[in-house]
Structure formats: structure tokens, C-alpha cells
């Protein structure tokens, strides 16, 4: 039971979203056993595969792809992504189980470029299997020297008579090692240097690479504080047919940015879900915990902490669903998406930290929900564009709009 206000009454949503959220709540409460506890690699890989399969069978993974990509889907009149549904699903899954949220999120991000710019053949080949939970997707953009600075990526795609040969390394690739295919971003030309000395975003292209393609291997598995499948990919003379290229040659940077514009809102929603769970745990704990002869909840300092936590969550939730609603109305909304991602992830870190503080020693004890949340939230302030990158996006957009107004 969550203490979240009935935000589904907000005008951002329609009846379809309300019905979706209440069906998912029932499913999640009965099928997800609590925040994931598996910590060793084999069980995490297995749990993740099972979750993708379950999310597919239950009909939730189909929201990771545009409705018109799934044959027979009851698309509620929508053709593209339903970003509000994506956000609602991530908020709910994150509140129940971080690994379920991860499994859902990566199906969307990993196949997002196919959804946005894939040829009809690529869409038909991959998207129905992603939606059914039968194929696991991964987004291979980052490199050790190109995380925030995507334009600096060095992995190459060299033209061959019938396609490309990929050469290089990709790292921090979620689902690395369990994915059935990877959307890989690589250079078809350049890097050219801009007048200010930074790398030009031109000359990057995107490809779908099946995991079984010769030349693609996992060179290293990566362990993090929030265990999930994560790896470094090696690409050595990895031959990819021309038909596996996504969009036009050289358009890869924009394809990556457009994909992130869709899915960053859902990162914000997941952060809201984690924070809401922390608040719920803190409320239960402070009602039951006695100290100095009374309940923790009766202290004004506790009430102030709870008030600030709840207000932060609601403010972030408003920004999140505003961004999702703008996207669903067909607007680019890059600035609003960045505001939501930055605010929600930073807020969630603070809210969860407050919850840990209210739990005292129990808060840092392995096995406690708030301890797990404390580790799970950290990466959200980094992946899909760190907070600093979101500030850059917002600041640049403000300056561009102000300059346009002056013209
Ligand atoms: N949608 C469509 N096009 C976009 C876009 C978007 N959201 N954002 C930028 N572009 C376009 C720009 O309009 C520009 O086009 P032109 O060359 O035609 O003018 C081009 O892409 C280059 O944009 P920009 O100059 O802003 O690129 P920068 O190299 O300065 O990078 C940031 C900008 C930092 C915002 C970008 O690299 C970024 O988002 N980095 C974070 C990446 C990330 O999320 N990494 C995590 C990986 S996934 S876990």
C-alpha cells in the first residue's frame, strides 16, 4: 500500500492510463516479491531473463515499443510511444522491484532506435519479440572515453562491399551478456573537430547487431553497487549487413539523442517510484518505532522530514508527467525532459537518504529495503545523461530561446 496521492486524477492522464496503472499495481503487488535480493551474477542474469519474459507475457513490455509496431495490440488509438504509460509503468515497477524496473527500461531503451528510425523489415523482425519478452535488447552507446561526451566516441564502422565491419569497444552496456541484440553506435567518418576543439557530432551511425554475430564478444562483466547485467563489449571485424543500419549514415548522434528524449522521462519516473517507496517505508517505520517514550512519528523533526520528502516527490512527479504529456502531444520537449530527469533523480537521492537517516542503524543494514534503495538510486543520477549534462541541455536551450526572441 502506497501513501502516494491520487495523482492519476491529474489531467495529464486519460482513462486508459488510469486503468493501466491499477491493473499493473495488482500484478506488481502479487508477482514481484520485493526489491530484488539476488546479488550474484548468475542469479541476477537468470532473474533478469525471467523478468523480461514475465513482463512480456503479462503485456507490460509491449509499452516499450510503439503501439503500431505490435500486431494485434489494443493501441488505444495511439501510433507512437505512449510516454505517459512508460513513465507510469516505471514508477510502479521501481516502487516494487528495482530489477523489474531495469528489465522493463532496457527493453525500451535498447530497441528505441529501431522504433524511431528502423526500416519496416527491422521493426518487423525485432519489435514484436521485444514486446513479447522473447528478445532482450541493449543500447550500446557509451565508451570509456565517451560517456557524457557522446560525440567523442571512437568505435568505427568501416564500409565493406555488403555492409560494415565494426571495430572498437563499448562499455557500461546494460544487459551486456544477456541481450539478444545490441543497438551499437559507431563512427562511419571523422571524428572532425569543431572550432572550440570538441569532437563534432557528425559521422556517427547506428546499427542493430545480433548477439551471435561473429566478432562481437563480452570482454568484461562489470559489478556495481546496484547489481544488474552490465558489461564491456568488444567488436573485432564484426560484420554487419547494410540492412542492419538504423536510419541514414551519419545520423547516429541525433538518433541517440531522440531515443534518450523518449526514455529519460521514464528514468525520472523510476526515481519517483524509488523515492515513493522510501517515503512509504519511512512512514511505516516512524509510526512503529518508539524512542524517548513516544513514536518517532510524533517528533516535529520527523514530521518536517516526512513533509519535505513528500513535497519533493510530488514536485518531481509533476515535472515528470508534464514532460511525458508534452512528448505524447508530439512536442520535442528536450528541455522539460531534462528538467524532469535532473529534478527527480536528485530529489530521490535526498529522499532516500532521509529515509535511511530515519531508520538509523537499520537503514544501513544489508537486507533492509531503504539500504537497497540507497544503492539503487545512485546510478540514475548518472545514466542516460548525468545531472550535469541535463543542466547543460537546459542552459543551452534557455540561451538559444532567448537569442531567438532577440532576433
Ligand atoms: N534531438 C534531436 N537532435 C538533437 C538533440 C535532440 N534531443 N540534441 C542535439 N541534437 C542535434 C543538435 O541539434 C545538433 O544538430 P546540428 O549539428 O544539425 O546543428 C547535433 O545534434 C549536435 O548537438 P550538440 O552540438 O548539442 O552536441 P554536443 O556534442 O555538444 O552534445 C550533449 C550535447 C552533452 C547534450 C550530449 O552529448 C548528451 O546528451 N550527452 C549525454 C549522453 C548520455 O546520455 N549518455 C549516457 C548513455 S546511455 S546510458
XYZ file of C-alpha atoms and ligand atoms in Angstrom:
456
model
C 0.000 0.000 0.000
C 1.464 3.330 -1.017
C 0.984 6.758 0.517
C 1.148 8.391 -2.945
C -1.597 10.935 -3.543
C -4.113 10.005 -6.180
C -2.065 11.655 -8.904
C -3.814 9.613 -11.569
C -6.611 12.188 -11.308
C -4.216 14.771 -12.743
C -5.277 15.994 -16.186
C -2.100 14.591 -17.753
C -3.752 11.172 -17.883
C -6.702 9.633 -19.661
C -8.914 6.757 -18.527
C -6.691 4.270 -20.365
C -3.707 5.300 -18.234
C -5.753 5.042 -15.035
C -6.893 1.557 -15.927
C -3.336 0.540 -16.916
C -1.915 1.814 -13.604
C -4.462 -0.011 -11.475
C -4.031 -3.323 -13.373
C -0.245 -3.024 -13.075
C -0.448 -2.294 -9.339
C -2.385 -5.530 -8.806
C 0.065 -7.513 -10.966
C 3.164 -5.992 -9.348
C 1.886 -6.488 -5.801
C 1.181 -10.163 -6.428
C 4.108 -11.060 -8.755
C 7.065 -9.007 -7.584
C 8.257 -10.318 -4.303
C 10.005 -7.211 -3.040
C 13.045 -5.216 -4.089
C 15.320 -7.704 -5.823
C 17.633 -9.503 -3.466
C 19.726 -11.525 -5.923
C 23.314 -10.299 -5.744
C 25.480 -12.893 -7.520
C 25.912 -12.644 -11.276
C 24.333 -15.960 -12.268
C 21.159 -15.341 -10.280
C 20.916 -11.737 -11.478
C 21.232 -12.768 -15.136
C 18.647 -15.509 -14.609
C 16.285 -13.216 -12.675
C 16.563 -10.571 -15.373
C 15.813 -13.020 -18.201
C 12.799 -14.286 -16.236
C 11.559 -10.750 -15.568
C 11.746 -9.812 -19.272
C 9.783 -12.955 -20.064
C 7.183 -12.213 -17.347
C 6.830 -8.569 -18.405
C 6.283 -9.742 -21.964
C 3.744 -12.426 -21.112
C 1.779 -10.090 -18.828
C 1.556 -7.472 -21.606
C 3.647 -4.730 -19.978
C 6.708 -4.943 -22.264
C 4.585 -4.013 -25.254
C 4.597 -0.425 -23.965
C 8.365 -0.413 -24.630
C 7.646 -0.214 -28.357
C 5.215 1.995 -30.288
C 1.708 0.566 -30.328
C 1.611 0.265 -34.114
C 4.681 -1.988 -34.035
C 2.826 -4.755 -32.229
C 0.365 -6.727 -34.255
C -2.993 -7.066 -32.561
C -2.128 -4.645 -29.745
C -5.048 -2.741 -28.310
C -3.317 0.551 -29.064
C -5.949 2.856 -27.591
C -5.767 4.971 -30.729
C -2.044 5.763 -30.413
C 0.538 5.096 -33.096
C 3.842 6.118 -31.478
C 5.247 5.720 -27.983
C 2.919 6.302 -25.065
C 5.453 8.098 -22.844
C 2.952 8.567 -20.007
C 2.369 4.799 -19.960
C 6.130 4.176 -19.998
C 6.529 6.541 -17.046
C 3.607 5.099 -15.079
C 4.918 1.570 -15.568
C 8.441 2.506 -14.467
C 7.211 4.396 -11.419
C 5.149 1.390 -10.332
C 7.807 -1.243 -11.062
C 10.522 0.816 -9.333
C 8.349 1.051 -6.224
C 8.085 -2.735 -6.109
C 11.298 -4.145 -7.556
C 14.388 -2.375 -8.942
C 15.365 -5.282 -11.189
C 11.879 -5.449 -12.748
C 12.152 -1.731 -13.472
C 15.591 -2.289 -15.006
C 14.368 -5.182 -17.178
C 11.441 -3.112 -18.448
C 13.508 0.044 -19.029
C 16.185 -1.695 -21.086
C 13.655 -3.337 -23.404
C 12.580 0.193 -24.346
C 15.947 1.963 -24.470
C 17.618 -0.979 -26.227
C 15.055 -1.108 -29.029
C 14.193 2.635 -29.066
C 16.340 3.476 -32.095
C 14.666 0.667 -34.088
C 11.252 2.041 -33.082
C 12.206 5.572 -34.119
C 14.126 5.086 -37.351
C 14.318 1.343 -38.178
C 13.319 0.115 -41.629
C 9.951 -1.731 -41.808
C 11.915 -5.021 -42.024
C 13.951 -4.273 -38.876
C 10.836 -3.177 -36.989
C 9.012 -6.367 -38.002
C 11.993 -8.536 -37.084
C 12.788 -7.134 -33.630
C 9.944 -5.137 -32.098
C 7.258 -7.829 -31.722
C 9.814 -10.075 -29.963
C 10.856 -7.202 -27.659
C 7.213 -6.543 -26.817
C 6.562 -10.225 -26.131
C 9.617 -10.505 -23.860
C 11.148 -13.026 -26.288
C 14.213 -10.960 -27.241
C 16.344 -8.945 -24.821
C 17.511 -5.533 -26.075
C 20.562 -3.393 -25.244
C 21.701 0.153 -26.057
C 25.429 0.285 -26.810
C 26.407 3.957 -26.906
C 28.945 4.628 -24.118
C 32.691 4.131 -24.337
C 35.349 4.549 -21.675
C 36.263 7.988 -23.099
C 32.773 8.866 -24.370
C 30.044 8.812 -21.731
C 28.698 12.334 -21.342
C 30.580 13.437 -24.475
C 28.908 11.099 -26.972
C 30.432 12.910 -29.960
C 33.888 11.730 -28.829
C 33.089 8.053 -29.413
C 35.766 6.132 -31.333
C 34.262 2.753 -32.196
C 34.443 2.544 -36.030
C 32.142 1.165 -38.703
C 34.249 0.595 -41.816
C 32.422 0.156 -45.144
C 32.683 -3.304 -46.746
C 31.166 -4.387 -50.103
C 27.920 -5.507 -48.443
C 27.799 -3.547 -45.183
C 30.144 -2.551 -42.371
C 32.877 -4.016 -40.169
C 32.639 -2.754 -36.590
C 35.859 -2.255 -34.608
C 36.156 -0.955 -31.081
C 34.797 -1.216 -27.549
C 31.560 -0.255 -25.827
C 31.325 -0.157 -22.069
C 28.771 0.121 -19.218
C 26.351 -1.665 -21.511
C 23.267 -2.691 -19.552
C 22.057 -6.191 -20.461
C 25.572 -6.850 -21.798
C 25.955 -10.626 -21.760
C 22.245 -11.481 -21.752
C 20.975 -9.340 -24.654
C 19.853 -10.953 -27.913
C 20.775 -7.825 -29.859
C 22.569 -4.502 -29.348
C 21.902 -1.096 -30.911
C 25.500 -0.059 -31.483
C 26.661 3.485 -32.283
C 29.890 3.731 -34.281
C 31.792 6.166 -36.474
C 31.391 5.939 -40.225
C 33.605 9.034 -40.594
C 35.541 11.553 -38.527
C 35.879 12.489 -35.762
C 36.024 16.045 -37.054
C 36.997 18.722 -34.591
C 34.801 21.751 -34.011
C 36.317 25.254 -33.808
C 36.183 25.070 -29.992
C 38.281 21.884 -30.001
C 35.441 19.467 -29.113
C 34.516 16.472 -31.302
C 31.840 17.016 -33.942
C 28.639 15.020 -33.568
C 28.699 14.266 -37.318
C 29.834 10.939 -38.729
C 28.220 8.624 -36.167
C 25.852 5.883 -37.389
C 23.661 3.325 -35.630
C 23.395 -0.435 -36.252
C 21.461 -3.400 -34.898
C 23.909 -6.180 -34.095
C 22.687 -9.641 -33.102
C 24.470 -11.021 -30.048
C 25.546 -14.118 -32.000
C 27.312 -12.089 -34.730
C 30.940 -13.296 -35.108
C 33.328 -10.614 -33.844
C 31.042 -9.438 -31.018
C 32.056 -10.661 -27.583
C 31.802 -9.711 -23.940
C 35.277 -8.694 -22.816
C 34.427 -7.850 -19.188
C 31.484 -8.134 -16.817
C 31.049 -5.094 -14.562
C 29.850 -5.209 -10.943
C 28.131 -2.171 -9.457
C 26.524 -1.239 -6.143
C 23.124 -1.960 -7.694
C 23.636 -5.396 -9.248
C 22.293 -5.861 -12.775
C 23.698 -7.262 -16.028
C 26.394 -4.795 -17.182
C 29.373 -5.424 -19.430
C 32.018 -4.198 -21.838
C 31.590 -5.327 -25.467
C 34.473 -5.951 -27.828
C 33.829 -5.567 -31.565
C 36.561 -7.074 -33.748
C 35.909 -7.195 -37.510
C 32.255 -7.626 -36.578
C 30.440 -7.796 -39.956
C 27.032 -6.148 -40.099
C 24.930 -6.128 -43.300
C 23.815 -2.792 -44.732
C 20.197 -3.654 -43.923
C 21.080 -3.595 -40.190
C 21.931 0.119 -40.257
C 19.418 2.332 -38.426
C 18.487 5.479 -40.316
C 20.853 7.287 -42.632
C 24.633 7.110 -42.411
C 25.941 9.907 -40.164
C 22.632 10.418 -38.334
C 23.582 8.277 -35.334
C 24.138 11.117 -32.854
C 20.677 12.569 -33.447
C 19.144 9.086 -33.316
C 20.780 8.537 -29.912
C 19.539 11.920 -28.646
C 15.994 11.297 -29.929
C 15.974 7.890 -28.231
C 17.143 9.462 -24.968
C 14.475 12.180 -25.286
C 11.828 9.438 -25.120
C 13.347 7.372 -22.323
C 14.853 9.990 -19.994
C 11.351 10.840 -18.777
C 10.962 7.239 -17.704
C 14.220 7.474 -15.694
C 12.635 10.393 -13.841
C 9.549 8.261 -13.229
C 11.641 5.394 -11.840
C 13.343 7.845 -9.463
C 9.900 8.989 -8.281
C 8.977 5.326 -7.705
C 12.113 4.638 -5.635
C 11.545 7.811 -3.591
C 7.877 6.973 -3.016
C 8.873 3.539 -1.736
C 11.392 5.156 0.636
C 8.709 7.516 1.956
C 6.274 4.621 2.437
C 8.933 2.662 4.342
C 9.758 5.743 6.455
C 6.090 6.321 7.312
C 5.586 2.739 8.439
C 8.829 2.752 10.404
C 8.233 6.087 12.141
C 4.744 5.023 13.250
C 6.058 1.799 14.815
C 9.417 2.874 16.223
C 9.411 4.162 19.793
C 12.125 6.341 21.310
C 12.233 8.665 24.323
C 8.885 7.149 25.291
C 6.971 8.047 22.135
C 6.621 7.172 18.475
C 9.276 8.505 16.092
C 6.433 9.974 14.004
C 5.334 12.215 16.882
C 8.550 14.265 16.809
C 8.283 17.503 14.853
C 11.706 16.866 13.302
C 10.336 13.612 11.864
C 7.211 15.352 10.600
C 9.337 18.021 8.919
C 11.467 15.342 7.248
C 8.380 13.477 6.009
C 6.798 16.718 4.768
C 9.894 17.648 2.772
C 10.158 14.141 1.337
C 6.518 14.094 0.202
C 6.697 17.597 -1.285
C 9.886 16.790 -3.192
C 8.312 13.643 -4.612
C 5.177 15.459 -5.748
C 7.143 18.309 -7.356
C 9.302 15.835 -9.274
C 6.245 13.797 -10.246
C 4.585 16.900 -11.684
C 7.660 17.695 -13.814
C 7.893 14.055 -14.903
C 4.317 13.679 -16.098
C 4.360 17.147 -17.656
C 7.367 16.072 -19.757
C 5.646 12.791 -20.677
C 2.413 14.591 -21.579
C 4.273 17.117 -23.783
C 6.007 14.251 -25.620
C 2.710 12.478 -26.131
C 1.321 15.688 -27.668
C 4.084 15.429 -30.268
C 6.390 18.129 -28.886
C 10.188 17.609 -28.754
C 10.280 18.754 -25.090
C 14.048 18.194 -24.681
C 14.294 20.932 -22.035
C 11.315 19.728 -19.997
C 12.563 16.126 -20.198
C 15.987 17.230 -18.900
C 14.351 19.227 -16.079
C 12.317 16.181 -15.050
C 15.288 13.799 -15.175
C 17.569 16.125 -13.200
C 14.992 17.081 -10.571
C 13.553 13.616 -9.993
C 16.855 11.772 -9.685
C 18.441 14.390 -7.402
C 15.264 14.565 -5.295
C 15.085 10.772 -4.977
C 18.677 10.558 -3.728
C 17.852 13.093 -0.989
C 14.532 11.475 -0.065
C 16.090 8.025 0.204
C 18.947 9.435 2.271
C 16.380 10.981 4.663
C 14.655 7.611 4.905
C 17.952 5.885 5.738
C 18.528 8.517 8.430
C 15.089 7.890 9.959
C 15.857 4.168 10.044
C 19.151 4.794 11.895
C 21.388 1.709 12.090
C 18.764 -0.429 10.381
C 18.947 1.943 7.388
C 22.465 0.837 6.504
C 21.902 -2.844 7.223
C 22.010 -5.252 4.273
C 18.588 -6.660 3.542
C 16.676 -3.525 4.526
C 14.581 -2.023 1.730
C 15.922 1.511 2.295
C 19.531 0.254 2.186
C 18.847 -1.358 -1.186
C 17.094 1.805 -2.437
C 20.109 3.847 -1.325
C 22.293 1.802 -3.679
C 19.715 1.522 -6.482
C 19.064 5.252 -6.851
C 22.695 6.330 -7.306
C 23.139 5.266 -10.929
C 20.021 7.143 -12.043
C 21.816 10.450 -11.480
C 24.439 9.231 -13.977
C 22.911 7.018 -16.660
C 21.073 8.343 -19.708
C 22.772 11.685 -19.152
C 24.249 12.753 -15.814
C 22.706 15.658 -13.885
C 25.486 17.903 -15.211
C 24.534 17.009 -18.799
C 20.878 17.797 -18.066
C 21.978 21.223 -16.752
C 23.921 21.763 -19.972
C 20.877 20.866 -22.071
C 18.571 23.170 -20.084
C 21.053 26.071 -20.007
C 21.824 25.853 -23.731
C 18.126 25.702 -24.593
C 17.386 28.768 -22.460
C 20.175 30.714 -24.182
C 19.043 29.577 -27.662
C 15.418 30.583 -26.981
C 16.482 33.948 -25.557
C 18.639 34.602 -28.651
C 15.713 33.669 -30.916
C 13.466 36.113 -29.076
C 16.021 38.910 -29.544
C 16.175 38.305 -33.315
N 17.084 15.631 -30.644
C 17.456 15.797 -31.932
N 18.649 16.353 -32.287
C 19.466 16.747 -31.297
C 19.129 16.596 -29.943
C 17.881 16.011 -29.631
N 17.495 15.847 -28.370
N 20.140 17.077 -29.175
C 21.082 17.533 -30.029
N 20.669 17.320 -31.302
C 21.370 17.722 -32.537
C 21.724 19.202 -32.496
O 20.639 19.986 -32.978
C 22.926 19.271 -33.422
O 22.461 19.223 -34.756
P 23.178 20.092 -35.952
O 24.589 19.586 -35.982
O 22.387 19.736 -37.156
O 23.071 21.514 -35.523
C 23.646 17.939 -33.148
O 22.640 17.045 -32.616
C 24.794 18.090 -32.145
O 24.250 18.619 -30.943
P 25.156 19.327 -29.822
O 26.037 20.327 -30.508
O 24.271 19.804 -28.726
O 26.068 18.110 -29.330
P 27.164 18.016 -28.178
O 28.270 17.148 -28.651
O 27.530 19.375 -27.694
O 26.440 17.152 -27.004
C 25.097 16.645 -25.068
C 25.398 17.549 -26.300
C 26.129 16.823 -23.958
C 23.742 17.124 -24.606
C 25.031 15.154 -25.482
O 26.301 14.648 -25.832
C 24.432 14.267 -24.408
O 23.212 14.163 -24.249
N 25.293 13.550 -23.642
C 24.852 12.580 -22.646
C 24.747 11.261 -23.286
C 24.161 10.214 -22.436
O 23.027 10.284 -22.053
N 24.994 9.190 -22.186
C 24.553 8.046 -21.464
C 24.475 6.891 -22.419
S 23.097 5.897 -22.254
S 23.241 5.098 -20.518
